[in-house]
Short mmCIF file of C-alpha atoms in Angstrom, two decimals:
data_model
loop_
_atom_site.label_atom_id
_atom_site.label_comp_id
_atom_site.label_asym_id
_atom_site.label_seq_id
_atom_site.Cartn_x
_atom_site.Cartn_y
_atom_site.Cartn_z
CA MET A 475 -78.53 -24.15 -63.42
CA THR A 476 -76.73 -22.07 -66.04
CA VAL A 477 -74.97 -19.98 -63.35
CA ASP A 478 -73.98 -23.24 -61.47
CA ARG A 479 -72.44 -24.66 -64.60
CA SER A 480 -70.50 -21.37 -65.20
CA LEU A 481 -69.46 -21.35 -61.53
CA ILE A 482 -68.35 -25.10 -61.84
CA GLU A 483 -66.37 -24.23 -65.05
CA ALA A 484 -64.57 -21.21 -63.40
CA LEU A 485 -63.50 -23.18 -60.52
CA ARG A 486 -62.39 -26.14 -62.75
CA LEU A 487 -60.38 -23.56 -64.73
CA TRP A 488 -58.76 -21.95 -61.82
CA ASP A 489 -57.64 -25.49 -60.43
CA GLU A 490 -56.10 -26.03 -63.72
CA GLY A 491 -54.05 -23.01 -63.56
CA LEU A 492 -55.94 -21.31 -66.37
CA LEU A 493 -56.55 -17.95 -64.59
CA PRO A 494 -57.43 -15.49 -67.45
CA GLU A 495 -60.15 -18.11 -68.50
CA ALA A 496 -61.44 -18.68 -64.70
CA GLU A 497 -61.61 -14.76 -64.35
CA ALA A 498 -63.85 -14.71 -67.69
CA ALA A 499 -66.03 -17.41 -66.55
CA PHE A 500 -66.66 -16.03 -63.07
CA ARG A 501 -67.67 -12.86 -64.83
CA LYS A 502 -69.94 -14.73 -67.08
CA ALA A 503 -71.51 -16.16 -64.17
CA ALA A 504 -72.12 -12.92 -62.66
CA LYS A 505 -73.89 -11.53 -65.68
CA GLU A 506 -76.10 -14.55 -65.78
CA ASP A 507 -77.48 -13.74 -62.33
CA PRO A 508 -76.63 -10.30 -61.01
CA ALA A 509 -78.21 -11.02 -57.84
CA ASP A 510 -76.10 -13.74 -56.89
CA ALA A 511 -73.27 -13.25 -54.74
CA MET A 512 -71.46 -16.45 -55.43
CA PRO A 513 -69.86 -15.46 -58.64
CA ALA A 514 -68.52 -12.18 -56.99
CA ILE A 515 -67.20 -14.41 -54.20
CA GLY A 516 -65.29 -16.50 -56.42
CA LEU A 517 -63.93 -13.87 -58.61
CA GLY A 518 -62.73 -11.95 -55.51
CA ALA A 519 -61.25 -14.95 -54.08
CA LEU A 520 -59.14 -15.52 -57.30
CA TYR A 521 -58.15 -11.88 -57.11
CA ASN A 522 -56.92 -12.03 -53.46
CA SER A 523 -54.96 -15.25 -54.42
CA LEU A 524 -53.11 -13.12 -56.97
CA GLY A 525 -52.39 -10.22 -54.66
CA ARG A 526 -54.84 -8.22 -56.62
CA HIS A 527 -56.51 -6.89 -53.43
CA ASN A 528 -57.89 -3.47 -54.94
CA PRO A 529 -60.09 -5.29 -57.50
CA ALA A 530 -60.71 -7.96 -55.03
CA HIS A 531 -62.08 -5.37 -52.65
CA VAL A 532 -64.30 -3.90 -55.23
CA VAL A 533 -65.80 -7.55 -55.87
CA PHE A 534 -66.23 -8.31 -52.22
CA SER A 535 -67.74 -4.98 -51.60
CA ARG A 536 -70.43 -6.04 -53.89
CA ALA A 537 -70.71 -9.62 -52.48
CA VAL A 538 -71.64 -8.40 -49.16
CA THR A 539 -73.94 -6.04 -50.48
CA LEU A 540 -75.76 -8.83 -52.25
CA ASP A 541 -75.69 -11.07 -49.31
CA PRO A 542 -74.95 -9.41 -46.10
CA GLU A 543 -75.15 -13.06 -44.19
CA SER A 544 -72.47 -14.74 -46.29
CA ALA A 545 -69.35 -15.43 -44.06
CA PRO A 546 -67.20 -16.19 -46.97
CA ALA A 547 -68.02 -12.70 -48.42
CA TRP A 548 -67.07 -10.96 -45.29
CA ASP A 549 -64.04 -13.27 -45.06
CA GLY A 550 -62.90 -12.42 -48.46
CA LEU A 551 -63.57 -8.52 -47.62
CA GLY A 552 -61.25 -8.47 -44.79
CA GLU A 553 -58.56 -10.38 -46.86
CA SER A 554 -58.81 -7.78 -49.75
CA LEU A 555 -58.70 -4.90 -46.96
CA ILE A 556 -55.69 -6.07 -45.07
CA GLY A 557 -54.07 -6.22 -48.54
CA ILE A 558 -54.75 -2.67 -49.21
CA GLY A 559 -53.56 -1.64 -45.77
CA ARG A 560 -56.89 -0.94 -43.84
CA GLU A 561 -56.50 -3.33 -41.09
CA GLU A 562 -58.75 -2.11 -38.72
CA GLU A 563 -61.57 -2.45 -41.18
CA ALA A 564 -60.28 -5.93 -41.91
CA VAL A 565 -60.52 -6.99 -38.45
CA ASN A 566 -63.96 -5.64 -38.19
CA ALA A 567 -64.96 -7.88 -41.49
CA TRP A 568 -63.50 -10.82 -40.07
CA ARG A 569 -65.49 -10.51 -36.71
CA LEU A 570 -68.57 -10.33 -38.44
CA ALA A 571 -67.80 -13.22 -40.57
CA LEU A 572 -67.45 -15.34 -37.20
CA VAL A 573 -70.60 -13.85 -35.89
CA LEU A 574 -72.23 -15.68 -39.01
CA ASP A 575 -69.94 -18.61 -38.77
CA PRO A 576 -68.29 -18.96 -35.55
CA ASP A 577 -66.59 -22.22 -36.77
CA ARG A 578 -64.95 -20.80 -39.82
CA GLY A 579 -61.24 -21.92 -39.15
CA LYS A 580 -59.72 -19.82 -42.07
CA THR A 581 -61.26 -16.49 -40.72
CA HIS A 582 -59.95 -17.42 -37.17
CA PHE A 583 -56.48 -17.75 -38.68
CA SER A 584 -56.58 -14.49 -40.53
CA LEU A 585 -57.81 -12.76 -37.64
CA GLY A 586 -55.13 -14.14 -35.28
CA ALA A 587 -52.36 -13.06 -37.81
CA ALA A 588 -53.82 -9.51 -38.15
CA LEU A 589 -53.97 -9.16 -34.14
CA ALA A 590 -50.58 -10.53 -33.95
CA SER A 591 -49.08 -7.60 -36.26
CA PHE A 592 -51.12 -5.27 -33.94
CA GLY A 593 -49.06 -6.51 -30.80
CA ASP A 594 -52.32 -8.02 -29.43
CA HIS A 595 -50.68 -11.10 -28.35
CA GLU A 596 -53.34 -12.51 -26.04
CA GLY A 597 -55.81 -11.97 -28.92
CA ALA A 598 -53.69 -13.43 -31.49
CA LEU A 599 -52.92 -16.78 -29.57
CA ALA A 600 -56.71 -17.01 -28.80
CA ALA A 601 -57.75 -16.77 -32.53
CA LEU A 602 -55.07 -19.03 -33.78
CA GLY A 603 -55.47 -21.56 -31.17
CA ARG A 604 -58.95 -21.95 -32.34
CA ALA A 605 -57.92 -21.90 -35.97
CA HIS A 606 -55.93 -24.91 -35.12
CA GLU A 607 -58.63 -26.66 -33.30
CA LEU A 608 -60.76 -26.24 -36.35
CA MET A 609 -58.14 -26.88 -38.94
CA PRO A 610 -55.90 -29.63 -37.23
CA THR A 611 -54.47 -30.99 -40.48
CA SER A 612 -53.17 -27.33 -41.58
CA SER A 613 -49.22 -27.31 -40.80
CA THR A 614 -49.40 -23.54 -41.84
CA VAL A 615 -52.05 -22.84 -39.19
CA HIS A 616 -49.80 -24.68 -36.58
CA SER A 617 -46.54 -23.01 -37.72
CA ASN A 618 -48.30 -19.51 -37.29
CA LEU A 619 -49.36 -20.50 -33.84
CA ILE A 620 -45.81 -21.52 -32.83
CA LEU A 621 -44.47 -18.14 -34.23
CA ALA A 622 -47.03 -16.14 -32.34
CA MET A 623 -46.01 -18.03 -29.22
CA HIS A 624 -42.48 -16.48 -29.45
CA TYR A 625 -43.93 -12.81 -29.30
CA ALA A 626 -46.35 -13.48 -26.30
CA PRO A 627 -44.88 -12.81 -22.79
CA GLY A 628 -45.09 -15.61 -19.95
CA ILE A 629 -44.78 -18.57 -22.36
CA SER A 630 -42.09 -20.91 -21.19
CA ARG A 631 -39.14 -22.19 -23.35
CA TRP A 632 -40.28 -25.75 -22.54
CA LYS A 633 -43.80 -25.00 -23.73
CA ILE A 634 -42.57 -23.66 -26.96
CA PHE A 635 -40.19 -26.47 -27.75
CA ALA A 636 -43.07 -29.13 -26.76
CA GLU A 637 -45.37 -27.22 -29.63
CA HIS A 638 -42.47 -27.60 -32.21
CA ARG A 639 -42.29 -31.49 -31.25
CA ARG A 640 -45.99 -31.67 -31.44
CA TRP A 641 -45.89 -30.01 -35.23
CA ASN A 642 -43.30 -32.74 -36.10
CA ASP A 643 -45.60 -35.47 -34.59
CA LEU A 644 -48.61 -34.21 -36.45
CA TYR A 645 -47.38 -33.53 -39.99
CA ALA A 646 -43.97 -35.70 -40.42
CA SER A 647 -43.37 -39.24 -40.83
CA PRO A 648 -39.99 -41.12 -40.59
CA LYS A 649 -38.24 -40.89 -43.91
CA PRO A 650 -34.87 -42.52 -44.65
CA ARG A 651 -31.98 -40.37 -45.42
CA PRO A 652 -31.34 -40.42 -49.05
CA PRO A 653 -27.92 -41.29 -50.42
CA ILE A 654 -25.56 -38.73 -52.05
CA ALA A 655 -26.93 -38.45 -55.66
CA ASP A 656 -23.41 -38.30 -57.05
CA PRO A 657 -20.30 -39.38 -54.96
CA ASP A 658 -17.51 -38.01 -56.96
CA PRO A 659 -15.34 -35.91 -54.48
CA ASP A 660 -14.25 -33.47 -57.12
CA ARG A 661 -17.45 -32.11 -58.13
CA PRO A 662 -18.70 -29.03 -56.96
CA ILE A 663 -21.25 -29.51 -53.80
CA ARG A 664 -25.00 -28.95 -54.81
CA VAL A 665 -26.74 -26.52 -52.14
CA GLY A 666 -30.37 -25.48 -52.30
CA PHE A 667 -31.85 -22.70 -50.26
CA VAL A 668 -35.89 -22.95 -49.79
CA SER A 669 -37.53 -19.25 -48.84
CA ASP A 670 -40.45 -17.25 -49.07
CA ASP A 671 -38.15 -14.23 -49.20
CA PHE A 672 -36.07 -13.88 -52.23
CA ARG A 673 -37.23 -10.38 -52.50
CA PHE A 674 -36.94 -7.08 -50.59
CA HIS A 675 -36.84 -8.81 -47.26
CA ALA A 676 -34.49 -9.06 -44.26
CA VAL A 677 -33.18 -12.19 -45.95
CA TYR A 678 -31.80 -9.77 -48.75
CA PHE A 679 -29.76 -7.92 -46.39
CA PHE A 680 -28.37 -10.85 -44.52
CA PHE A 681 -28.17 -13.46 -47.52
CA HIS A 682 -28.01 -11.84 -50.85
CA ASP A 683 -24.22 -10.55 -50.90
CA THR A 684 -22.92 -13.86 -49.14
CA PHE A 685 -24.65 -16.02 -51.54
CA THR A 686 -23.65 -14.01 -54.57
CA GLY A 687 -20.02 -14.03 -53.41
CA ARG A 688 -19.73 -17.72 -53.13
CA PRO A 689 -16.62 -19.77 -54.37
CA ARG A 690 -18.82 -21.04 -57.43
CA ASP A 691 -15.90 -23.62 -58.19
CA ARG A 692 -16.63 -25.12 -55.05
CA TRP A 693 -20.37 -25.19 -54.77
CA ARG A 694 -23.46 -24.32 -56.97
CA GLY A 695 -26.38 -22.53 -55.59
CA ILE A 696 -30.03 -23.68 -56.33
CA LEU A 697 -32.86 -21.21 -55.19
CA TYR A 698 -36.23 -22.47 -54.70
CA ALA A 699 -38.49 -19.50 -54.27
CA ASN A 700 -41.85 -20.29 -52.69
CA GLN A 701 -43.25 -16.57 -52.80
CA THR A 702 -45.96 -14.82 -54.55
CA VAL A 703 -44.38 -11.32 -54.45
CA SER A 704 -41.34 -10.48 -56.56
CA ASN A 705 -39.31 -7.36 -57.14
CA ASP A 706 -35.98 -5.89 -58.23
CA CYS A 707 -34.35 -7.87 -55.26
CA THR A 708 -35.84 -11.04 -56.93
CA ARG A 709 -34.17 -10.20 -60.21
CA THR A 710 -30.62 -9.88 -58.59
CA PHE A 711 -31.28 -13.47 -56.57
CA MET A 712 -32.29 -14.90 -60.14
CA GLU A 713 -29.08 -13.58 -61.66
CA ALA A 714 -26.88 -14.79 -58.69
CA ALA A 715 -28.32 -18.29 -58.66
CA ASP A 716 -26.91 -21.40 -60.63
CA VAL A 717 -30.72 -22.43 -60.89
CA PHE A 718 -33.57 -20.23 -59.75
CA ARG A 719 -37.14 -22.17 -59.24
CA ASP A 720 -40.25 -20.90 -58.78
CA VAL A 721 -41.91 -23.34 -56.67
CA HIS A 722 -44.95 -21.69 -54.79
CA ALA A 723 -47.37 -23.43 -57.11
CA MET A 724 -45.81 -27.05 -56.47
CA ASP A 725 -47.16 -29.27 -53.70
CA ASP A 726 -44.96 -30.92 -51.09
CA GLU A 727 -44.27 -34.17 -52.97
CA THR A 728 -43.76 -32.49 -56.22
CA LEU A 729 -41.13 -30.10 -54.88
CA ALA A 730 -39.48 -32.85 -52.89
CA ARG A 731 -39.28 -34.77 -56.00
CA GLN A 732 -37.68 -31.76 -57.85
CA ILE A 733 -35.16 -31.45 -55.02
CA ARG A 734 -34.32 -35.01 -55.48
CA ASP A 735 -33.96 -34.67 -59.30
CA ASP A 736 -31.60 -31.68 -58.90
CA GLY A 737 -29.20 -33.92 -56.90
CA ILE A 738 -29.02 -31.44 -53.81
CA ASP A 739 -26.28 -32.46 -51.37
CA ILE A 740 -27.25 -30.10 -48.67
CA LEU A 741 -30.67 -28.35 -48.45
CA ILE A 742 -30.92 -25.17 -46.43
CA ASP A 743 -34.41 -23.87 -44.99
CA LEU A 744 -34.20 -19.96 -44.56
CA ASP A 745 -37.83 -19.68 -43.19
CA GLY A 746 -38.53 -21.84 -40.04
CA HIS A 747 -41.95 -21.42 -38.97
CA THR A 748 -42.26 -18.10 -40.38
CA LYS A 749 -44.97 -17.08 -43.43
CA GLY A 750 -44.60 -19.14 -46.57
CA ASN A 751 -42.20 -21.94 -45.07
CA ARG A 752 -42.01 -25.38 -46.89
CA LEU A 753 -41.12 -27.15 -43.78
CA PRO A 754 -43.36 -30.18 -44.87
CA VAL A 755 -40.91 -30.55 -47.67
CA PHE A 756 -38.06 -31.07 -45.28
CA ALA A 757 -40.12 -33.65 -43.26
CA LEU A 758 -40.00 -35.61 -46.50
CA ARG A 759 -36.32 -35.78 -46.23
CA PRO A 760 -35.40 -35.05 -50.06
CA ALA A 761 -31.87 -34.11 -49.21
CA PRO A 762 -29.03 -36.02 -47.63
CA VAL A 763 -28.16 -33.16 -45.25
CA GLN A 764 -30.93 -30.56 -44.08
CA VAL A 765 -30.06 -27.32 -42.15
CA THR A 766 -32.15 -24.52 -40.98
CA PHE A 767 -31.23 -20.72 -40.00
CA LEU A 768 -31.57 -17.25 -40.77
CA ASP A 769 -35.31 -15.75 -40.63
CA TYR A 770 -36.34 -17.99 -37.77
CA VAL A 771 -34.55 -18.01 -34.60
CA ASP A 772 -35.53 -21.39 -33.01
CA THR A 773 -35.58 -25.13 -33.66
CA SER A 774 -37.50 -26.58 -36.59
CA GLY A 775 -38.66 -29.46 -33.99
CA LEU A 776 -38.19 -31.82 -37.03
CA ASP A 777 -36.63 -34.97 -36.82
CA ALA A 778 -35.48 -34.56 -40.43
CA MET A 779 -33.55 -31.43 -39.72
CA ASP A 780 -29.98 -32.18 -39.29
CA PHE A 781 -28.46 -28.77 -38.23
CA ILE A 782 -29.14 -25.28 -37.22
CA ILE A 783 -26.77 -22.57 -37.73
CA ALA A 784 -26.16 -20.17 -34.85
CA ASP A 785 -23.46 -18.60 -32.83
CA GLU A 786 -22.24 -19.00 -29.18
CA HIS A 787 -24.62 -15.93 -27.93
CA LEU A 788 -27.75 -17.04 -29.74
CA ILE A 789 -27.48 -20.61 -28.75
CA PRO A 790 -25.01 -21.27 -25.76
CA PRO A 791 -24.46 -24.84 -24.92
CA GLU A 792 -27.06 -24.85 -22.06
CA PHE A 793 -29.69 -24.18 -24.64
CA GLU A 794 -29.26 -27.35 -26.75
CA LYS A 795 -31.69 -29.30 -25.02
CA TYR A 796 -34.38 -27.13 -26.81
CA TYR A 797 -33.27 -28.33 -30.47
CA THR A 798 -33.62 -31.36 -32.48
CA GLU A 799 -30.91 -30.19 -34.56
CA GLU A 800 -27.08 -30.26 -34.11
CA VAL A 801 -25.75 -27.04 -33.38
CA ILE A 802 -23.29 -25.45 -35.71
CA ARG A 803 -21.69 -22.06 -34.17
CA LEU A 804 -20.21 -19.58 -36.48
CA ALA A 805 -17.44 -17.42 -35.19
CA GLY A 806 -18.63 -13.92 -34.48
CA ASP A 807 -22.20 -13.86 -35.68
CA ALA A 808 -24.57 -16.35 -37.26
CA LEU A 809 -25.52 -13.90 -39.82
CA CYS A 810 -23.64 -11.02 -42.00
CA TYR A 811 -25.16 -7.75 -42.44
CA SER A 812 -24.68 -6.08 -45.98
CA PRO A 813 -25.65 -2.20 -45.57
CA PRO A 814 -27.75 -0.83 -48.13
CA ASP A 815 -25.68 1.61 -50.82
CA TYR A 816 -28.09 4.66 -50.07
CA ASP A 817 -26.28 8.02 -49.76
CA LEU A 818 -27.54 8.49 -46.05
CA PRO A 819 -24.86 10.45 -43.90
CA VAL A 820 -24.78 9.83 -40.26
CA SER A 821 -26.30 12.85 -38.38
CA GLU A 822 -25.78 14.32 -35.00
CA PRO A 823 -27.87 13.12 -31.94
CA ALA A 824 -31.37 14.42 -32.03
CA ALA A 825 -30.94 15.70 -28.63
CA VAL A 826 -28.73 18.38 -29.70
CA LYS A 827 -31.38 20.32 -31.56
CA ASN A 828 -34.42 18.84 -29.46
CA GLY A 829 -32.93 19.49 -25.83
CA HIS A 830 -34.12 16.16 -24.72
CA ILE A 831 -33.02 12.50 -25.54
CA THR A 832 -35.30 10.36 -27.86
CA PHE A 833 -35.41 6.56 -27.54
CA GLY A 834 -36.36 4.69 -30.49
CA CYS A 835 -37.58 1.42 -31.79
CA PHE A 836 -38.46 0.74 -35.48
CA SER A 837 -39.25 -2.85 -35.13
CA THR A 838 -42.75 -4.28 -35.77
CA ALA A 839 -45.51 -4.24 -33.24
CA HIS A 840 -45.28 -8.00 -33.15
CA LYS A 841 -42.23 -7.37 -30.88
CA ILE A 842 -43.75 -4.80 -28.60
CA SER A 843 -44.91 -6.92 -26.00
CA THR A 844 -46.65 -5.67 -22.31
CA GLU A 845 -43.33 -6.52 -21.04
CA THR A 846 -41.33 -4.58 -23.60
CA VAL A 847 -43.67 -1.50 -22.55
CA ALA A 848 -43.19 -2.01 -18.86
CA LEU A 849 -39.38 -1.99 -19.34
CA TRP A 850 -39.22 1.11 -21.62
CA SER A 851 -41.44 2.96 -19.32
CA ARG A 852 -39.01 2.44 -16.59
CA VAL A 853 -36.39 3.80 -19.05
CA LEU A 854 -38.52 6.87 -19.67
CA ASP A 855 -39.19 7.22 -15.91
CA ARG A 856 -35.36 7.31 -15.26
CA VAL A 857 -34.57 9.84 -18.04
CA ASP A 858 -36.35 12.95 -17.29
CA HIS A 859 -37.97 14.85 -20.31
CA SER A 860 -37.09 11.88 -22.72
CA ARG A 861 -39.51 10.74 -25.38
CA LEU A 862 -40.00 7.55 -27.41
CA LEU A 863 -40.25 7.17 -31.26
CA LEU A 864 -42.19 3.95 -32.59
CA ASN A 865 -41.98 3.90 -36.54
CA VAL A 866 -43.34 1.10 -38.49
CA PRO A 867 -46.74 1.27 -40.94
CA VAL A 868 -49.17 -0.39 -38.60
CA TYR A 869 -49.22 2.72 -36.31
CA ARG A 870 -51.35 4.27 -39.05
CA ASN A 871 -54.00 2.51 -37.24
CA GLN A 872 -55.71 4.42 -34.39
CA VAL A 873 -56.60 1.34 -32.58
CA VAL A 874 -52.99 0.12 -32.33
CA ARG A 875 -52.00 3.54 -31.40
CA GLU A 876 -54.64 3.93 -28.58
CA ARG A 877 -53.74 0.49 -27.37
CA TYR A 878 -50.13 1.27 -26.92
CA LEU A 879 -50.82 4.66 -25.39
CA GLY A 880 -53.35 2.93 -22.89
CA LEU A 881 -50.08 0.59 -21.84
CA PHE A 882 -47.90 3.28 -21.34
CA GLU A 883 -50.18 5.33 -19.19
CA ASP A 884 -50.71 2.23 -17.04
CA HIS A 885 -47.07 3.05 -16.23
CA GLU A 886 -47.76 6.39 -15.68
CA ILE A 887 -46.18 7.52 -19.00
CA ALA A 888 -47.74 10.63 -20.56
CA ARG A 889 -49.10 10.07 -23.97
CA ARG A 890 -47.32 13.16 -25.21
CA ARG A 891 -43.84 11.37 -24.79
CA VAL A 892 -44.80 8.70 -27.20
CA GLU A 893 -44.79 9.65 -30.94
CA PHE A 894 -45.82 7.24 -33.74
CA ARG A 895 -44.87 7.17 -37.36
CA GLN A 896 -46.03 5.05 -40.15
CA GLY A 897 -42.73 4.01 -41.72
CA ALA A 898 -41.80 4.96 -45.42
CA THR A 899 -39.65 3.85 -48.34
CA HIS A 900 -36.61 1.81 -46.79
CA GLU A 901 -34.33 4.93 -47.66
CA LEU A 902 -36.56 7.36 -45.82
CA PHE A 903 -37.34 5.02 -43.18
CA LEU A 904 -33.59 4.68 -42.25
CA GLY A 905 -33.31 8.47 -42.59
CA GLN A 906 -35.75 8.93 -39.80
CA TYR A 907 -32.94 7.40 -37.38
CA ARG A 908 -31.55 11.20 -37.47
CA ASP A 909 -34.66 11.72 -34.90
CA VAL A 910 -33.41 8.97 -32.63
CA ASP A 911 -30.83 8.96 -29.95
CA ILE A 912 -30.78 5.67 -28.42
CA ALA A 913 -32.52 2.47 -29.83
CA LEU A 914 -34.15 -0.01 -27.48
CA ASP A 915 -34.34 -3.66 -27.82
CA THR A 916 -37.60 -5.61 -27.51
CA MET A 917 -38.62 -8.59 -25.29
CA PRO A 918 -39.17 -11.46 -25.31
CA ASP A 919 -38.52 -11.40 -29.09
CA SER A 920 -35.45 -9.48 -29.92
CA SER A 921 -34.63 -7.13 -32.88
CA GLY A 922 -32.30 -8.33 -35.81
CA LEU A 923 -32.26 -6.43 -38.87
CA ASN A 924 -33.59 -3.32 -36.94
CA THR A 925 -30.59 -3.66 -34.55
CA CYS A 926 -28.14 -3.73 -37.46
CA GLU A 927 -29.73 -0.64 -39.40
CA ALA A 928 -29.57 1.34 -36.21
CA LEU A 929 -26.10 0.61 -35.60
CA TRP A 930 -25.19 1.39 -39.14
CA MET A 931 -26.94 4.84 -38.78
CA GLY A 932 -24.95 5.58 -35.65
CA VAL A 933 -27.40 4.94 -33.37
CA PRO A 934 -26.56 2.84 -30.21
CA VAL A 935 -28.93 0.12 -29.48
CA ILE A 936 -29.22 -1.39 -25.81
CA ALA A 937 -29.64 -5.16 -26.27
CA LEU A 938 -31.11 -7.50 -23.53
CA ALA A 939 -30.47 -11.20 -23.79
CA GLY A 940 -33.37 -13.52 -22.97
CA ASP A 941 -33.89 -17.15 -22.13
CA ARG A 942 -34.34 -18.29 -25.79
CA GLN A 943 -32.44 -17.78 -29.27
CA SER A 944 -35.27 -15.35 -30.43
CA ALA A 945 -34.68 -13.14 -27.50
CA ARG A 946 -30.97 -12.79 -28.28
CA LEU A 947 -30.59 -11.53 -31.70
CA ALA A 948 -29.73 -7.98 -30.78
CA THR A 949 -27.12 -9.16 -28.26
CA SER A 950 -25.39 -11.15 -30.78
CA HIS A 951 -25.37 -8.41 -33.42
CA VAL A 952 -24.19 -5.67 -31.02
CA LEU A 953 -21.29 -7.67 -29.96
CA ALA A 954 -20.35 -9.05 -33.25
CA ALA A 955 -20.32 -5.27 -34.27
CA GLY A 956 -17.68 -4.37 -31.26
CA PHE A 957 -19.96 -2.93 -28.96
CA PRO A 958 -20.10 -4.90 -25.65
CA GLU A 959 -21.12 -1.95 -23.47
CA TYR A 960 -24.51 -2.00 -25.38
CA ALA A 961 -25.37 -5.41 -24.12
CA ALA A 962 -27.25 -5.69 -20.86
CA ALA A 963 -26.96 -8.37 -18.28
CA GLY A 964 -30.40 -7.81 -17.16
CA GLU A 965 -33.29 -5.35 -16.98
CA ASP A 966 -31.72 -3.26 -14.17
CA ASP A 967 -28.53 -3.09 -16.43
CA PHE A 968 -30.53 -2.28 -19.46
CA ILE A 969 -31.98 0.77 -17.75
CA ALA A 970 -28.74 1.92 -16.36
CA LYS A 971 -26.78 1.48 -19.86
CA ALA A 972 -29.63 3.76 -21.52
CA ALA A 973 -29.75 6.29 -18.78
CA ALA A 974 -25.70 6.41 -18.93
CA LEU A 975 -25.56 7.12 -22.74
CA ALA A 976 -28.51 9.71 -22.23
CA ALA A 977 -26.69 11.63 -19.75
CA ASP A 978 -23.66 12.44 -21.79
CA ILE A 979 -24.82 14.14 -24.77
CA PRO A 980 -21.24 15.41 -26.09
CA ALA A 981 -19.92 11.79 -25.84
CA LEU A 982 -23.14 10.45 -27.44
CA THR A 983 -22.13 12.90 -30.40
CA GLU A 984 -18.53 11.59 -30.75
CA ARG A 985 -19.88 7.87 -30.40
CA ARG A 986 -22.28 8.45 -33.39
CA ARG A 987 -19.70 10.24 -35.64
CA GLY A 988 -17.44 6.92 -35.21
CA GLN A 989 -20.04 4.16 -35.24
CA ARG A 990 -20.64 3.45 -38.84
CA ASP A 991 -16.94 2.88 -39.66
CA LYS A 992 -16.58 0.50 -36.53
CA VAL A 993 -19.66 -1.52 -37.72
CA THR A 994 -18.53 -1.79 -41.45
CA ALA A 995 -15.24 -3.02 -40.32
CA SER A 996 -16.55 -5.25 -37.78
CA ALA A 997 -17.67 -9.11 -37.96
CA LEU A 998 -21.05 -8.28 -38.31
CA CYS A 999 -20.32 -7.01 -42.01
CA ASP A 1000 -17.11 -8.97 -42.80
CA ARG A 1001 -18.57 -11.14 -45.79
CA GLY A 1002 -14.93 -12.51 -46.43
CA ARG A 1003 -14.77 -14.08 -43.28
CA TYR A 1004 -18.43 -15.26 -43.20
#
């Protein structure tokens, strides 16, 4: 009974936000009965929620020893393992949790997210679909399922749109448009931005500088940060904002009320259905005008979202039937890329020293579908002796590497022609473009920031526009940067363009020398225009 009381007290303290006190209470419960796994499970869950995955791993390792048949213990162990970069072990822990409790929706959700990061789209959709069945009231689970559908080949645009609309039907209810809080026409407009990504993230390179350079006499910028992770980039966002609010602990109603109290005129969503989104807040209609764009390249599906910002390449007129929002098209590009300030010179093509062409892709495995592998294999087959370099942290996982090597072997591409690297700090990561001659786009989900970074590092990017907004990012960027010759009209043209660039190394060398200057002077990087 004493242990039960201590556990109840720990949970109460946690619920009230008294986290040091909750930690102490969990530890007290563990001392009162060292053979009971429950205090360890509670303490580990607290650590995981705080992003303290190393101590969580220690605690959950003890919990599964104390009670090897506890599904919550194995589930928490998996979460701690994914947090410290041991993805394969995390998947094994979650699979064991599901053997013990096949209807544990949270575990299906975690497993699905991990499989998506491995590029196992079929497995991810199965796990996330089951999680949605078991947790039908969770808008977060449903958003992750919708996001995973974009990466998987063979899913029609109509089916994805229908799933967006089903999200709206399940989690949103009609709300009246609120009036403008202050109708004074001479005051600055109040614009709020909601994101999980006011940190080191793609949002930083596409949003920070333009936000910082805003005309402050015309509009005030209020940032609603939903993230639990902060870094030096977060500090610069805080300094640039007129108001910076940490809102991750606010429930939807509380955040919507805060937005109304702030008198926001235009509320802009930067997340869509990606991780950490607050779309349920937008469904509550806290602002007179609501807009979505940037990190998610599709409709929100919400009746309460008024506009989506795009360009003529991302959303041509014939795509508008897939959007609940009115499309605002910016000239040139929907985004503005700000290159980093690293001292990274452009190198000569890798082929000069290697004697063969190296194609490359530094996008996450999410984007590298079986369709992508099939297309890239045709490129490798067309260009004799060429190699392929793939470079992100998930490739430290041998299971992921073996899966992709097997897919390439199915297309008769020898293992020795595919090299994996494991990422690095951002500066070192960009520096590794010295080992790539030509970058290749992915399908059915295109590369955004990676395309801009490759172009800035002097590497041509062969882009392929697909049948949806998420499949057209690279095309939009290469065209805005002034390289229409990189934009392929179809798969055969994609292969032909890659082969043509690969066939003339002197021309590739000359192109590489001048590409950065052309990119920085283009519409892609024209902050003043944007």
